[in-house]
């Protein structure tokens, strides 16, 4: 199994053919990462055009007009594919997959006095839902409302554990840990701005990674130095393409 396939092993496939997996979640129509084509093999230009037409029909009733494509791991896009996508308004992005032995993970050793790390529970669930809602408002009210409905029904998602950092009764940070057997992916990680630089992020990661041999994550090139400083090493990569625009 490739790293990319491992990282998306909890995703539910809506449709599959010999070229791609189609991931579709009509309860979250504005969330790009819940609605996309994931190619098994690099497509030809003719196939790509056909697939984009298919996706357009599948998403015709969505409130926003967008298309997202995932390409195979460790495959660079041919020039004609890149050119076509760019002309069509797609933004291309290279995603780096990093891994690190937990023993080699270099985290802050600062003491976080007065800060407690707790898993999501019935007692703190309502507070967490409001915390995530306020975070998601940065992407628009429609997205925040959509995610609130999803989170109320589904959190924590199968395979995941949510950890919260508290200052008293106030949530000041969170992290979602995904269990991939020998790997843990520490995702959706945040610390409130006025609490950053105090070792709280490291405290969350230490609790979330306890009992796992290794960590795995997806990052962009801009964050390479930060993760390499923590002990991560690049293991693989894949490309995505995203075109987005509001419907009129």
C-alpha angles and dihedrals in degrees: 000000000000121000090247093052090048092052092052097040092113092056118108115231115224096188137358135193135163092282107041152358114241114214112196132169113178091186088065103036095157095052109097095197091058095051119049148105116256111200120220091196132015106274127230117243090254092052092046092055091049092049093051090053089050091051092048091056092046092052099037093116096048116115092236130043111233143131129206128191131188118201129206121282117270093006120126115214117251115245095248091053092049092047094048093049094048093049088050090056101259123148111219119211133182113219117204122211113212129188133188137177108245088231089060096044108120109211133164115277093203115134112243099208114191093013120111128196115214135169120243109275142166089267097056100028097098091049091049094049090055091046091054092044091057090048093050093052085079086074095048136282094269091057093044092050091047093050092046091058090047094046093048090056103035114026122149094036118216111280094021139098122196118215122197131200113215133195098195104311095335121101109228100167144009143191134186116217117203118202113224098164107255090014133064119199113207104206142166089030122177142159122188111259097244090053098050122116093033099100095259094123090052091049090054091049093049092054094042094050097046111128096015122111095212144013128223131189144166119234142163125246092257089066097046097104093048094054095041088053088056091054101264121140127202110255103169146333144213137189131238131191123206130184117183136174136147119258114244 
